[in-house]
XYZ file of C-alpha atoms in Angstrom:
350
model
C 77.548 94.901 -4.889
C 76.920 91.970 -2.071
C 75.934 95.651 -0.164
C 73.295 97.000 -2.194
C 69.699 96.411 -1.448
C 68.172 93.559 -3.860
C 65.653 95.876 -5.070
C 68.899 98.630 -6.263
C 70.634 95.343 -7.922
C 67.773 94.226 -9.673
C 67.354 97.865 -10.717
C 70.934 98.103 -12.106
C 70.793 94.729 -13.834
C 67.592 95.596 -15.875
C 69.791 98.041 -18.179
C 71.544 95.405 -19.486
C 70.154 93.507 -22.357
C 67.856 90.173 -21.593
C 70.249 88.145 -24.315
C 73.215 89.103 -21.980
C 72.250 89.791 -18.577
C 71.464 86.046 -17.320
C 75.136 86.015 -18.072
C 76.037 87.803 -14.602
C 74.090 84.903 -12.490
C 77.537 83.380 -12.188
C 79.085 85.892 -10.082
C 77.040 84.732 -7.185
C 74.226 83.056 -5.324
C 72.371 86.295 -4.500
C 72.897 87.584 -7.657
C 71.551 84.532 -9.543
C 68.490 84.549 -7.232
C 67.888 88.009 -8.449
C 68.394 87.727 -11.964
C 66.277 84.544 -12.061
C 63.178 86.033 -9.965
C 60.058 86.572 -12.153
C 60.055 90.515 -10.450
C 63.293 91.352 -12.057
C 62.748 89.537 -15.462
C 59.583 91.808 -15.937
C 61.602 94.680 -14.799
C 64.316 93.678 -17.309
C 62.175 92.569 -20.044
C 59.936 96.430 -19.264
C 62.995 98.352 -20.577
C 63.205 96.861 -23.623
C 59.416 96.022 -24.952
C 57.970 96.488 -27.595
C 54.321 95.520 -28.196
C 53.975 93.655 -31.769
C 51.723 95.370 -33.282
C 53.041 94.756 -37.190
C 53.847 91.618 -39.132
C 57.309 92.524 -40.017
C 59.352 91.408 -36.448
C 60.524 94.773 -34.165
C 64.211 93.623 -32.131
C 62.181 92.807 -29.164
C 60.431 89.998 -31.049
C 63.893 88.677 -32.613
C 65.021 88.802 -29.520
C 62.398 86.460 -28.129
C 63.952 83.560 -30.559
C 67.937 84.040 -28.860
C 66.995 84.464 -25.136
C 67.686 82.109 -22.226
C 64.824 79.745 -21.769
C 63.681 81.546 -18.256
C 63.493 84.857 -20.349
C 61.679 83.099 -23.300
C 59.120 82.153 -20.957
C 58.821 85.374 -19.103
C 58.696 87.207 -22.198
C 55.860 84.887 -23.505
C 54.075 85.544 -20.146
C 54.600 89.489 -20.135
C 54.035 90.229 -24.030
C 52.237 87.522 -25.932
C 49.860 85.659 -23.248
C 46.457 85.518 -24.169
C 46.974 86.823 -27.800
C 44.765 84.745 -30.558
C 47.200 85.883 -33.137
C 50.717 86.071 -33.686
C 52.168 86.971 -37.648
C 55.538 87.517 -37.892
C 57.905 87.553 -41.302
C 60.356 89.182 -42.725
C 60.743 90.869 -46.428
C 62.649 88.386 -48.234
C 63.905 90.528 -50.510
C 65.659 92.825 -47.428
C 67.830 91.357 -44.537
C 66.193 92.703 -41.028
C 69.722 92.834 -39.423
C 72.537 90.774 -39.699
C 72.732 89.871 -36.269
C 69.688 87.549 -36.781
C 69.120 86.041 -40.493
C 71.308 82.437 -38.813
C 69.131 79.204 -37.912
C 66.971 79.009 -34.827
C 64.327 76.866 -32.589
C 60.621 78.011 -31.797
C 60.853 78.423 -28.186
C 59.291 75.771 -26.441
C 57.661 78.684 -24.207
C 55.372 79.159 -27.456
C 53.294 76.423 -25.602
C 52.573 78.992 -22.837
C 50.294 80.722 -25.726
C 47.302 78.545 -25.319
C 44.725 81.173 -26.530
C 46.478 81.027 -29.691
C 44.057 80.707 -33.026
C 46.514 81.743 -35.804
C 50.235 81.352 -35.430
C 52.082 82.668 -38.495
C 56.042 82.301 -38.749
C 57.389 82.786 -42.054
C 60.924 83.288 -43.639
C 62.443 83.372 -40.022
C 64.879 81.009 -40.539
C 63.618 78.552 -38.339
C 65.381 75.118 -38.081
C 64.946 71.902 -36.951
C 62.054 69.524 -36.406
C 58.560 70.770 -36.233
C 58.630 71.561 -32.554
C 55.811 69.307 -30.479
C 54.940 71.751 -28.163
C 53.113 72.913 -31.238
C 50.499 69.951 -30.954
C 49.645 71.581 -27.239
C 47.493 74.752 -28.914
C 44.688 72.575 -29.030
C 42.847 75.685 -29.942
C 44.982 76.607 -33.358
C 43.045 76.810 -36.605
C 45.720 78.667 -38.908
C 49.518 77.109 -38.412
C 51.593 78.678 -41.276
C 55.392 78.022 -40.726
C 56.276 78.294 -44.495
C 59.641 79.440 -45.881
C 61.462 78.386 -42.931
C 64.386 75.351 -43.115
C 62.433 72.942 -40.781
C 63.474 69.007 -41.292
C 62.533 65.878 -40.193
C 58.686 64.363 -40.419
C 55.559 65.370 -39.851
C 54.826 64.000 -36.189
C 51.155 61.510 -35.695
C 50.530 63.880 -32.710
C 49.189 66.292 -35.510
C 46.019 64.871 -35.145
C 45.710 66.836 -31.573
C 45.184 70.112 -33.478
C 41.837 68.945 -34.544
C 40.871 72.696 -34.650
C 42.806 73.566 -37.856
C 41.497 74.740 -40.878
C 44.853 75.641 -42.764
C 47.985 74.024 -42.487
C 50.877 75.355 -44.456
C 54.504 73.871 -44.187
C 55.516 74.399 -47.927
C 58.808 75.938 -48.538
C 60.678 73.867 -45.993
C 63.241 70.841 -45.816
C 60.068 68.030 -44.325
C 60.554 64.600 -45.920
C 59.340 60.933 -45.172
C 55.410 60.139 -45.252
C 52.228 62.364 -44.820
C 51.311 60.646 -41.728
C 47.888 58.881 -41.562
C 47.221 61.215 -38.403
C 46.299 64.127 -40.667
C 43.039 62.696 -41.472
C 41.832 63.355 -37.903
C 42.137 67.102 -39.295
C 38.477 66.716 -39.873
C 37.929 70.954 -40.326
C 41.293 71.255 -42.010
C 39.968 73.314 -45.587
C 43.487 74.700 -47.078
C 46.745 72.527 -46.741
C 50.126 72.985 -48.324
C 53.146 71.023 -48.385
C 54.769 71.768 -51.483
C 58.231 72.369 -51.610
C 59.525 69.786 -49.343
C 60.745 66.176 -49.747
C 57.835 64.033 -48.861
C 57.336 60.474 -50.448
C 53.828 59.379 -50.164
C 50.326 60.832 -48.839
C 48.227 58.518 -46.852
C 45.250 56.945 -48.518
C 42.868 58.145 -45.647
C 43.267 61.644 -47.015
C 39.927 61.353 -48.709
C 38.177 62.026 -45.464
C 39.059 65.602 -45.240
C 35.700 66.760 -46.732
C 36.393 70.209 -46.377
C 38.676 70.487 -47.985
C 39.016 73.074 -50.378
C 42.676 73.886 -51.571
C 45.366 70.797 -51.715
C 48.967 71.749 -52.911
C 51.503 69.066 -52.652
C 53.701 70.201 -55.487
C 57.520 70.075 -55.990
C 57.585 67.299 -53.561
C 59.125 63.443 -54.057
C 55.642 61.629 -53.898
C 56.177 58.427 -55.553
C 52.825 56.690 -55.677
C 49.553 56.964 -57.599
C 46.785 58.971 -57.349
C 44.291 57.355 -54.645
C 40.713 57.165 -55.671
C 39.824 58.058 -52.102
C 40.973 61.755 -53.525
C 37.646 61.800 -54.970
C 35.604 62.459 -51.845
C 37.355 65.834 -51.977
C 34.127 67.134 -53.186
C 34.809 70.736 -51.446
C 38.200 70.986 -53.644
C 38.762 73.765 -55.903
C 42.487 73.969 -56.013
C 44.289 70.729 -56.673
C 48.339 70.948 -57.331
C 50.585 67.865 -57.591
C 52.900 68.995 -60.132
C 56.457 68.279 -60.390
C 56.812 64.817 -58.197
C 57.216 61.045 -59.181
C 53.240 59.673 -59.417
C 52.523 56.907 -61.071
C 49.691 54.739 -62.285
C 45.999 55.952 -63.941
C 44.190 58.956 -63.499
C 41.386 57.844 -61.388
C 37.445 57.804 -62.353
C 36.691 59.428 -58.662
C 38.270 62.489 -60.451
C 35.291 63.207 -61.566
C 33.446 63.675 -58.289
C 35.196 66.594 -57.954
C 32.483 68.991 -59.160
C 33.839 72.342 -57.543
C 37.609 71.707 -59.639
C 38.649 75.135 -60.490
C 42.644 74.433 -61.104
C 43.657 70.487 -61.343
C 47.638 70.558 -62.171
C 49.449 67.249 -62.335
C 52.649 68.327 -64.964
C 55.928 66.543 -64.722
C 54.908 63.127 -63.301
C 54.655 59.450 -64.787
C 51.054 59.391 -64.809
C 49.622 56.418 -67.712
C 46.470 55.658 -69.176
C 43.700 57.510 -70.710
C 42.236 60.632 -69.581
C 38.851 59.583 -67.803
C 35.350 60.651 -69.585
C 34.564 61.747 -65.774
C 36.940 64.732 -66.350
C 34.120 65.699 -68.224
C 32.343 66.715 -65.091
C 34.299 69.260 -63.976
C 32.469 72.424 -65.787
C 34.081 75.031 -63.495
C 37.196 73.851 -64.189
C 40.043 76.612 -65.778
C 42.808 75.127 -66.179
C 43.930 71.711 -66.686
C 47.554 70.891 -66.840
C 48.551 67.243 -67.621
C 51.836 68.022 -69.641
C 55.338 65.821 -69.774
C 53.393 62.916 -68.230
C 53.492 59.723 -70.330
C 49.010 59.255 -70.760
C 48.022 58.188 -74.544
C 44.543 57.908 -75.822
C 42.623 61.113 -77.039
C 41.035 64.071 -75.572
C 37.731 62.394 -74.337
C 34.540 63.521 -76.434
C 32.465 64.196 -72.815
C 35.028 67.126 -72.896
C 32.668 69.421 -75.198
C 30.106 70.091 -72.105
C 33.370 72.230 -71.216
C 33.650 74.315 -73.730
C 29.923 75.689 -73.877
C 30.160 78.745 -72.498
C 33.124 79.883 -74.186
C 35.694 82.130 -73.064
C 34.518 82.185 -69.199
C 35.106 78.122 -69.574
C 37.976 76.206 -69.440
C 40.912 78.287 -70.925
C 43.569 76.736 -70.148
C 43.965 72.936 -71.123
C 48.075 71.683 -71.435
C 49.039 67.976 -72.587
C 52.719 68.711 -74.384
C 55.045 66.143 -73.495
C 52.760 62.942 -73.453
C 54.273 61.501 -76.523
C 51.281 58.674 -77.047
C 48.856 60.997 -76.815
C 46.735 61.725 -79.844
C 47.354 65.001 -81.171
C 44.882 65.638 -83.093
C 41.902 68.379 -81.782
C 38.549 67.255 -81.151
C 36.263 69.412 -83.761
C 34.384 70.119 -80.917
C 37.056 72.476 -80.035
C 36.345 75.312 -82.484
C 38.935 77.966 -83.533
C 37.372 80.793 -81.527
C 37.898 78.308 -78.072
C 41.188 80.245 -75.989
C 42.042 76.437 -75.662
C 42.624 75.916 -79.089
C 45.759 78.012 -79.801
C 46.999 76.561 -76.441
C 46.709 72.637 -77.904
C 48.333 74.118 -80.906
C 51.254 75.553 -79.205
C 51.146 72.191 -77.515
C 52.106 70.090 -80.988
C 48.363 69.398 -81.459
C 46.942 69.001 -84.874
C 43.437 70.450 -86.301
C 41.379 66.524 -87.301
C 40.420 67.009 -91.271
């Protein structure tokens, strides 16, 4: 093969599979310089492309994840330069092939993709740490890498993506603290982090104003609930469910004027429930259940109830076992809430 023209070599070469053919660079020098020059990679990478043009992955995108790093690069060059928007997944419920459902890396070549605006990646099996060459898409505002098995924390260089507007890294194996560094998210409106093992949230995360959905659920939080979370003024959707906080519900809570879902089940939260809850008319559901609160069901409650069924139908306190059971008679028989507090324990007051 020394013989053949490099342009003939380079044409035989480029019917063998990218994953394989860098492989053959060991038989010589001229043959590595071949392989490894960016005419033959597009050549190569030409016979097996496939545009991605759904958000289930084709091979040729699979393939991207198991390549040599000079074909991850060429292939990010050739078939995903200057795209705003990469979504890829796979069906959870059906295995794409065998071959690939085992742990892998984002290629750092995904830093090559600085046009990027939305970069979705879920239920890929991705491993590791969150990659930094992440924080170099300075122009990302949707970074969704959920249902993956990425570990380790959430790096202070996350403040460089100050473009975001939703950040979701629930479903994953992420521990440690929130770092204070998220609060430099300043158009961040939807993040997620449930699932995971974090352990506290920074105070500071009362400055992301526009915020509008907040779901740290399922994780280990162990801390209270920071005042500062009142300045969420924007928030409709707020989930801390299933962790370890602690302490009061705080007054702030009522700031939040634009509450549609506030679930905190299956902490330690004490205290009273604040008279500011009171506030929140477009609130549906509360969920405060198997928390250990006492007091009653606060009397500046009734304002909810007003306009009947399209108002607050869903209020849960089971499983605070100093908590007065008995139901405000502001809370008629025709409210959907009342059957709810009475599947709860809750007693009718004479």
């Amino acid at each position: 093969m020394n013989g053949l023209p490099p342009e003939l070599t380079a044409a035989i070469f480029s019917f063998l599979h990218p994953s394989t053919v860098q492989r053959y660079s060991r038989i010589c020098y001229r043959i590595r310089a071949i392989l490894h020059s960016s005419g033959f990679l597009l050549l190569n990478l030409s016979q097996f492309r496939m545009r991605q043009a759904k958000p289930l992955l084709t091979e040729a995108a699979w393939m991207w994840f198991y390549l040599p790093t000079i074909l991850q690069e060429a292939y990010a060059d050739l078939e995903l330069f200057g795209h705003e928007r990469i979504a890829w997944t796979t069906d959870p419920f059906h295995t794409f092939d065998g071959r690939y459902l085992t742990r892998k890396r984002l290629p750092d070549a995904v830093s090559r993709l600085q046009s990027l605006t939305v970069l979705k990646m879920t239920y890929l099996y991705l491993s590791g740490p969150l990659p930094e060459v992440l924080f170099e898409l300075k122009l990302l505002e949707v970074l969704n890498l959920s249902s993956n098995d990425l570990q380790g924390c959430i790096s202070p260089k996350i403040e460089r993506l100050s473009s975001l507007k939703e950040l979701n890294l629930s479903c994953n194996n992420l521990g440690g603290a929130i770092p204070d560094e998220i609060a430099f998210l300043k158009s961040l409106k939807v993040l997620q982090l449930r699932e995971n093992r974090f352990e506290s949230y920074p105070e500071c995360i009362g400055s992301l104003i526009q915020l509008e959905f907040l779901d740290l659920a399922f994780n280990q939080l162990n801390c209270d609930i920071f005042e500062s979370v009142g300045n969420l003024t924007q928030l409709e959707i707020l989930h801390l469910y299933s962790n370890a906080l602690k302490g009061p519900l705080p007054l702030s809570l009522g700031n939040l004027t634009s509450m549609k879902s506030l679930v905190l089940l299956e902490n330690s939260l004490t205290g009273k429930l604040p008279d500011s809850l009171g506030n929140l008319v477009f609130l549906n559901e509360l969920d405060l259940r198997f928390n250990q609160l006492s007091g009653s069901i606060p009397t500046t409650f009734k304002r909810l109830f007003v306009l009947g069924e399209s108002s607050f139908p869903t209020l849960r306190l089971k499983g605070n076992p100093d908590f007065d059971k008995r139901i405000p008679r502001d809370i008629t028989r025709r409210d959907p809430v009342h059957k709810l507090l009475l599947d709860d324990g809750f007693i009718e007051e004479e």
